[in-house]
Amino acid sequence: MKWVESNLGLVWDLTLTHVALCIPPIVIGFLLSIPIGWFANRFRVSRGTILVVLGLLYTIPSLPLFIFMPLILGTSQVSSLNVTVALTIYAVALMVRSASDGFGSVDSDILQAASAMGYSGWQRFWRVELPLSGPVLLAGLRVVSASTVSLATIGSVIGVTSLGYLFLNGLQRTIPAEVASGIVAVLVIAVVFDLVIVLAGRLLLPWNRGDRSARATARAARRRAVLVAEGAS
Amino acid sequence: MVRRRLGPAMIEFRSVTKQFPDGTVAVDSFDLVIPPRKTTVLVGSSGCGKTTLLRMINRMIDPTSGSILIDGEDTSGLAPVKLRRRIGYVMQNSGLLPHRKVIDNVATVPILNGVPKKDARARALELLDTVGLDRSLASKYPRQLSGGQQQRVGVARGLAADPNILLMDEPFGAVDPIVRAELQQETIRLQEGLGKTVVFVTHDIDEAFLLGHQVVILQKGGHIAQVGSPAEILANPANDFVASFVGADRGKRVLRIERVDGRDVVVDENGTPTGVLQP
């Protein structure tokens, strides 16, 4: 405990850095996955290919990918951009399946009805398809969030500061309290992110509350996303 | 909003053919005039092309050849999205947007047409009265309503932009018989009151005879077996197919008169008395 007391400032700073490192890949990955997932769902022929390729991307081990990033991006070895881009790739790889499932979960009768009402294609996407696939999209986003928060720790190995520093330093200097506080901080971030996403879902998808079948669809989607993540690691 | 002047809404099919990409010919050189401000029912078994015909009116489906005219204007020259916004559409299982409250579902089309939200909602509340729904349901989500209530909301939504044409695709197929009978009566009342051109699709001949001023009996491939008023079809079925479809061949709809205590009692095909003949 003594280590924690005297290093609270360090843990707090690293936590903030870690949060700042995680948010862009989660947000960008989510945004990129929506058009790709929509496309994969809309054009069935492309669905298989897109999902397989992206599934394979997630199986690339993170450390080599982090190390290779500078070669691909032309960035410096210690640039945090390497980690941001690599984490975004993982986020997309995980999220596209959920997005595709999400758009696939929208009842085709409802889409027909929306067209018959006189929604144009664009209006139908924003006002009907996107909100109705919301529960499944958020289920996928929760998995992406947890995955990103944990993967970001590995960035420390290549010199991009994150809570992973506490693991490396703690192990090297055999300070169990340091390692433990790193684990706790990562968990706290993951839980807080998860709560934020769940709360956002409550606010943005109010019709969904108390709808058992929608919740079941979302749960199933989350399980599928977790399976993809587990199958890869 | 600039309202375009709507005509009486006569719909004409001129040798319309629809072949789907998989090769099925759903409708083959179909001709029909749908009279304005009346109810026309397209009736037939599944696969007869009745839904395809209905969806070609609002260009949900475009014909492979031939043309469809509304008040003499070829619909192929009209923008599909605009056309759909001036034609009401009611479908089976209501097709309500599950993420919109009842009132917003009803107000959908006027809002798409550019009516201010407040006005559209005020009008939506009136429409709930029109279709016999309590205004307290306005702030509920569709899944909180019964099947019959959802279907009424569907009808209200179809009427919201005050279209002169209302397309109804087996709208009461999924509700229980008692509610269906209620909704059928309501449809008759609304049609008479509002004077819309209603095109109604069903596989139920009894529903067709009940609602239709003009009934179109369809065979596979959208071939018309017979067109006429219910009375004309019953009095003179065009062929064996029609006779069998309306049940005339099984003695269904054949009523007899029996003399009981000096009065004429009408008896149906099962020998069940159904009423007394007025002298």
Short mmCIF file of C-alpha atoms in Angstrom, two decimals, chain B:
data_model
loop_
_atom_site.label_atom_id
_atom_site.label_comp_id
_atom_site.label_asym_id
_atom_site.label_seq_id
_atom_site.Cartn_x
_atom_site.Cartn_y
_atom_site.Cartn_z
CA MET B 1 -46.46 23.41 -47.84
CA VAL B 2 -47.75 23.79 -51.35
CA ARG B 3 -50.39 21.15 -51.75
CA ARG B 4 -50.69 19.77 -55.22
CA ARG B 5 -54.27 19.53 -56.34
CA LEU B 6 -55.22 15.93 -56.13
CA GLY B 7 -57.57 14.44 -58.67
CA PRO B 8 -60.31 11.95 -57.88
CA ALA B 9 -57.66 9.22 -57.97
CA MET B 10 -58.64 6.81 -60.69
CA ILE B 11 -55.96 4.18 -61.15
CA GLU B 12 -55.39 2.40 -64.44
CA PHE B 13 -53.23 -0.59 -65.22
CA ARG B 14 -52.36 -0.83 -68.92
CA SER B 15 -50.96 -4.20 -70.03
CA VAL B 16 -48.66 -4.31 -67.00
CA THR B 17 -46.15 -7.14 -66.81
CA LYS B 18 -43.77 -7.84 -63.96
CA GLN B 19 -41.04 -10.40 -64.26
CA PHE B 20 -38.71 -10.72 -61.27
CA PRO B 21 -34.96 -11.19 -61.74
CA ASP B 22 -35.31 -14.89 -60.86
CA GLY B 23 -37.58 -15.33 -63.88
CA THR B 24 -40.96 -15.60 -62.13
CA VAL B 25 -43.67 -13.75 -63.96
CA ALA B 26 -45.78 -12.35 -61.13
CA VAL B 27 -48.09 -10.36 -63.37
CA ASP B 28 -48.67 -10.87 -67.07
CA SER B 29 -50.18 -8.12 -69.28
CA PHE B 30 -52.61 -6.96 -66.63
CA ASP B 31 -55.35 -4.46 -67.48
CA LEU B 32 -57.65 -2.93 -64.90
CA VAL B 33 -59.42 0.32 -64.16
CA ILE B 34 -59.81 1.09 -60.47
CA PRO B 35 -62.70 3.52 -60.07
CA PRO B 36 -62.15 6.60 -57.92
CA ARG B 37 -63.53 6.97 -54.39
CA LYS B 38 -64.54 3.31 -54.20
CA THR B 39 -63.01 0.26 -52.62
CA THR B 40 -61.47 -2.22 -55.03
CA VAL B 41 -60.39 -5.53 -53.56
CA LEU B 42 -57.77 -7.70 -55.24
CA VAL B 43 -58.37 -11.21 -54.01
CA GLY B 44 -56.62 -14.48 -54.76
CA SER B 45 -54.50 -17.21 -53.24
CA SER B 46 -50.85 -16.61 -52.44
CA GLY B 47 -48.68 -16.26 -55.53
CA CYS B 48 -51.43 -14.71 -57.65
CA GLY B 49 -49.52 -11.41 -57.84
CA LYS B 50 -51.95 -9.32 -55.80
CA THR B 51 -49.32 -7.76 -53.55
CA THR B 52 -47.06 -7.12 -56.55
CA LEU B 53 -49.94 -5.29 -58.23
CA LEU B 54 -50.54 -3.18 -55.13
CA ARG B 55 -46.88 -2.28 -54.77
CA MET B 56 -46.63 -1.23 -58.38
CA ILE B 57 -49.18 1.53 -57.69
CA ASN B 58 -46.81 3.40 -55.36
CA ARG B 59 -43.71 2.24 -57.24
CA MET B 60 -42.37 0.03 -54.47
CA ILE B 61 -42.03 -2.29 -57.46
CA ASP B 62 -41.62 -1.04 -61.01
CA PRO B 63 -43.32 -2.96 -63.82
CA THR B 64 -41.15 -4.66 -66.44
CA SER B 65 -43.45 -3.32 -69.14
CA GLY B 66 -46.77 -1.53 -69.44
CA SER B 67 -47.87 1.52 -67.52
CA ILE B 68 -49.84 2.55 -64.46
CA LEU B 69 -51.77 5.79 -64.57
CA ILE B 70 -53.18 7.82 -61.73
CA ASP B 71 -55.79 10.28 -63.01
CA GLY B 72 -54.32 9.84 -66.45
CA GLU B 73 -50.75 10.58 -65.38
CA ASP B 74 -48.17 7.86 -66.00
CA THR B 75 -46.51 7.11 -62.64
CA SER B 76 -43.22 6.12 -64.29
CA GLY B 77 -42.63 9.86 -64.83
CA LEU B 78 -43.07 10.66 -61.12
CA ALA B 79 -40.37 10.51 -58.44
CA PRO B 80 -41.06 7.34 -56.39
CA VAL B 81 -40.40 8.94 -53.00
CA LYS B 82 -42.76 11.87 -53.68
CA LEU B 83 -45.39 9.55 -55.13
CA ARG B 84 -45.30 7.34 -52.02
CA ARG B 85 -45.77 10.32 -49.75
CA ARG B 86 -49.10 11.09 -51.36
CA ILE B 87 -50.40 7.53 -51.29
CA GLY B 88 -51.40 5.96 -47.96
CA TYR B 89 -50.07 2.49 -47.27
CA VAL B 90 -51.25 0.06 -44.61
CA MET B 91 -49.60 -3.32 -44.30
CA GLN B 92 -49.94 -6.56 -42.39
CA ASN B 93 -48.37 -6.51 -38.90
CA SER B 94 -48.83 -2.74 -39.03
CA GLY B 95 -45.22 -2.05 -40.09
CA LEU B 96 -45.03 0.62 -37.39
CA LEU B 97 -41.62 2.01 -36.51
CA PRO B 98 -40.87 0.39 -33.14
CA HIS B 99 -38.63 3.24 -32.01
CA ARG B 100 -41.20 5.96 -32.54
CA LYS B 101 -44.10 6.72 -30.24
CA VAL B 102 -47.58 6.18 -31.62
CA ILE B 103 -48.10 9.87 -32.28
CA ASP B 104 -44.80 10.18 -34.16
CA ASN B 105 -45.60 7.10 -36.21
CA VAL B 106 -48.84 8.73 -37.30
CA ALA B 107 -47.14 12.06 -37.97
CA THR B 108 -44.35 10.44 -40.06
CA VAL B 109 -45.53 11.26 -43.55
CA PRO B 110 -46.68 14.85 -42.92
CA ILE B 111 -43.30 15.56 -41.31
CA LEU B 112 -41.54 14.03 -44.33
CA ASN B 113 -43.70 16.34 -46.43
CA GLY B 114 -42.41 19.33 -44.51
CA VAL B 115 -45.36 20.01 -42.18
CA PRO B 116 -44.08 21.58 -38.92
CA LYS B 117 -43.81 18.98 -36.17
CA LYS B 118 -46.33 20.70 -33.91
CA ASP B 119 -49.01 20.82 -36.58
CA ALA B 120 -48.32 17.25 -37.68
CA ARG B 121 -48.71 16.02 -34.10
CA ALA B 122 -51.92 17.94 -33.55
CA ARG B 123 -53.32 16.37 -36.68
CA ALA B 124 -52.06 12.94 -35.57
CA LEU B 125 -54.09 13.25 -32.36
CA GLU B 126 -57.22 13.96 -34.39
CA LEU B 127 -56.48 10.91 -36.52
CA LEU B 128 -56.34 8.72 -33.42
CA ASP B 129 -59.94 9.81 -32.78
CA THR B 130 -60.81 9.05 -36.41
CA VAL B 131 -59.62 5.46 -36.15
CA GLY B 132 -61.21 4.99 -32.74
CA LEU B 133 -58.14 5.03 -30.53
CA ASP B 134 -57.86 6.75 -27.17
CA ARG B 135 -55.56 9.78 -27.20
CA SER B 136 -53.80 8.42 -24.12
CA LEU B 137 -52.10 5.87 -26.40
CA ALA B 138 -50.28 8.66 -28.27
CA SER B 139 -47.19 8.58 -26.06
CA LYS B 140 -46.84 4.78 -26.03
CA TYR B 141 -44.49 2.74 -28.16
CA PRO B 142 -46.07 0.36 -30.70
CA ARG B 143 -45.09 -2.80 -28.83
CA GLN B 144 -47.11 -1.62 -25.82
CA LEU B 145 -50.28 -1.86 -27.94
CA SER B 146 -52.43 -4.86 -28.85
CA GLY B 147 -52.36 -6.18 -32.41
CA GLY B 148 -55.71 -4.57 -33.21
CA GLN B 149 -54.62 -1.23 -31.78
CA GLN B 150 -51.39 -1.34 -33.78
CA GLN B 151 -53.38 -1.98 -36.92
CA ARG B 152 -55.56 1.05 -36.18
CA VAL B 153 -52.43 3.15 -35.75
CA GLY B 154 -51.28 1.78 -39.11
CA VAL B 155 -54.52 3.00 -40.68
CA ALA B 156 -54.18 6.40 -38.99
CA ARG B 157 -50.64 6.69 -40.35
CA GLY B 158 -51.86 5.75 -43.82
CA LEU B 159 -54.41 8.58 -43.64
CA ALA B 160 -52.13 11.18 -42.06
CA ALA B 161 -51.05 13.04 -45.19
CA ASP B 162 -54.68 13.05 -46.35
CA PRO B 163 -53.89 11.00 -49.45
CA ASN B 164 -56.62 10.37 -51.97
CA ILE B 165 -55.46 6.79 -52.43
CA LEU B 166 -55.10 4.24 -49.65
CA LEU B 167 -53.35 0.95 -50.37
CA MET B 168 -54.07 -1.83 -47.87
CA ASP B 169 -52.01 -5.02 -48.05
CA GLU B 170 -53.78 -7.76 -46.06
CA PRO B 171 -53.98 -5.32 -43.17
CA PHE B 172 -56.17 -7.49 -40.95
CA GLY B 173 -54.57 -10.84 -41.70
CA ALA B 174 -52.82 -11.17 -38.37
CA VAL B 175 -55.52 -10.07 -35.93
CA ASP B 176 -58.11 -12.29 -34.27
CA PRO B 177 -61.53 -12.70 -35.92
CA ILE B 178 -63.44 -10.43 -33.54
CA VAL B 179 -60.98 -7.56 -33.93
CA ARG B 180 -60.85 -8.18 -37.65
CA ALA B 181 -64.62 -7.82 -37.94
CA GLU B 182 -64.40 -4.52 -36.03
CA LEU B 183 -61.61 -3.22 -38.22
CA GLN B 184 -63.48 -4.21 -41.37
CA GLN B 185 -66.53 -2.22 -40.29
CA GLU B 186 -64.26 0.68 -39.40
CA THR B 187 -62.68 0.53 -42.85
CA ILE B 188 -66.10 0.66 -44.52
CA ARG B 189 -67.10 3.62 -42.33
CA LEU B 190 -63.85 5.48 -43.04
CA GLN B 191 -63.99 4.87 -46.77
CA GLU B 192 -67.58 6.10 -46.95
CA GLY B 193 -66.82 9.11 -44.79
CA LEU B 194 -63.57 10.17 -46.44
CA GLY B 195 -64.23 9.11 -50.03
CA LYS B 196 -60.76 7.70 -50.62
CA THR B 197 -59.88 5.36 -53.44
CA VAL B 198 -59.06 2.22 -51.48
CA VAL B 199 -57.17 -0.67 -53.04
CA PHE B 200 -57.31 -3.62 -50.69
CA VAL B 201 -55.48 -6.93 -51.01
CA THR B 202 -56.70 -10.08 -49.29
CA HIS B 203 -56.90 -13.84 -49.74
CA ASP B 204 -60.20 -13.95 -47.86
CA ILE B 205 -63.17 -13.89 -50.26
CA ASP B 206 -65.61 -13.02 -47.45
CA GLU B 207 -63.53 -9.96 -46.62
CA ALA B 208 -63.42 -9.08 -50.31
CA PHE B 209 -67.21 -9.27 -50.67
CA LEU B 210 -67.72 -7.31 -47.46
CA LEU B 211 -65.43 -4.40 -48.33
CA GLY B 212 -65.30 -4.25 -52.10
CA HIS B 213 -67.43 -2.15 -54.37
CA GLN B 214 -65.40 -3.80 -57.08
CA VAL B 215 -63.89 -7.22 -56.50
CA VAL B 216 -61.09 -8.54 -58.72
CA ILE B 217 -60.57 -12.29 -58.48
CA LEU B 218 -57.05 -13.21 -59.52
CA GLN B 219 -55.52 -16.44 -60.74
CA LYS B 220 -51.82 -17.26 -60.87
CA GLY B 221 -49.72 -14.77 -62.81
CA GLY B 222 -52.10 -11.90 -62.12
CA HIS B 223 -54.67 -13.19 -64.59
CA ILE B 224 -58.08 -11.77 -63.88
CA ALA B 225 -60.65 -14.53 -63.43
CA GLN B 226 -63.48 -12.07 -62.93
CA VAL B 227 -64.11 -8.42 -62.12
CA GLY B 228 -67.41 -7.16 -60.79
CA SER B 229 -69.45 -6.19 -57.78
CA PRO B 230 -69.92 -8.92 -55.19
CA ALA B 231 -73.50 -9.34 -56.35
CA GLU B 232 -72.48 -9.71 -59.99
CA ILE B 233 -69.86 -12.30 -59.14
CA LEU B 234 -72.22 -14.29 -56.95
CA ALA B 235 -75.05 -14.12 -59.48
CA ASN B 236 -72.89 -15.15 -62.37
CA PRO B 237 -69.47 -16.69 -61.68
CA ALA B 238 -67.45 -16.38 -64.88
CA ASN B 239 -65.98 -19.87 -64.73
CA ASP B 240 -65.37 -22.90 -62.52
CA PHE B 241 -62.37 -21.27 -60.87
CA VAL B 242 -64.48 -18.36 -59.66
CA ALA B 243 -67.33 -20.65 -58.63
CA SER B 244 -64.92 -22.73 -56.59
CA PHE B 245 -63.16 -19.68 -55.15
CA VAL B 246 -66.36 -18.07 -53.90
CA GLY B 247 -67.56 -21.47 -52.74
CA ALA B 248 -70.59 -21.61 -55.03
CA ASP B 249 -69.63 -25.07 -56.23
CA ARG B 250 -69.89 -26.44 -52.69
CA GLY B 251 -73.31 -24.92 -52.25
CA LYS B 252 -71.79 -22.20 -50.06
CA ARG B 253 -73.68 -18.92 -50.21
CA VAL B 254 -76.76 -20.72 -51.48
CA LEU B 255 -79.71 -19.64 -49.42
CA ARG B 256 -83.12 -21.32 -49.43
CA ILE B 257 -86.44 -20.04 -48.31
CA GLU B 258 -88.49 -22.22 -46.00
CA ARG B 259 -92.04 -21.44 -45.07
CA VAL B 260 -92.45 -21.52 -41.26
CA ASP B 261 -95.68 -20.43 -39.56
CA GLY B 262 -96.68 -18.42 -42.59
CA ARG B 263 -93.39 -16.49 -42.81
CA ASP B 264 -90.42 -16.89 -45.18
CA VAL B 265 -87.33 -17.99 -43.25
CA VAL B 266 -84.00 -17.86 -45.06
CA VAL B 267 -81.87 -20.96 -44.51
CA ASP B 268 -78.18 -21.27 -45.43
CA GLU B 269 -76.32 -24.17 -47.04
CA ASN B 270 -76.10 -26.05 -43.73
CA GLY B 271 -79.81 -25.71 -43.06
CA THR B 272 -79.21 -23.10 -40.38
CA PRO B 273 -81.85 -20.35 -40.33
CA THR B 274 -80.15 -17.01 -40.88
CA GLY B 275 -83.07 -14.57 -41.02
CA VAL B 276 -86.61 -13.77 -41.99
CA LEU B 277 -87.54 -12.42 -45.41
CA GLN B 278 -89.32 -9.07 -45.31
CA PRO B 279 -92.57 -9.23 -47.25
#
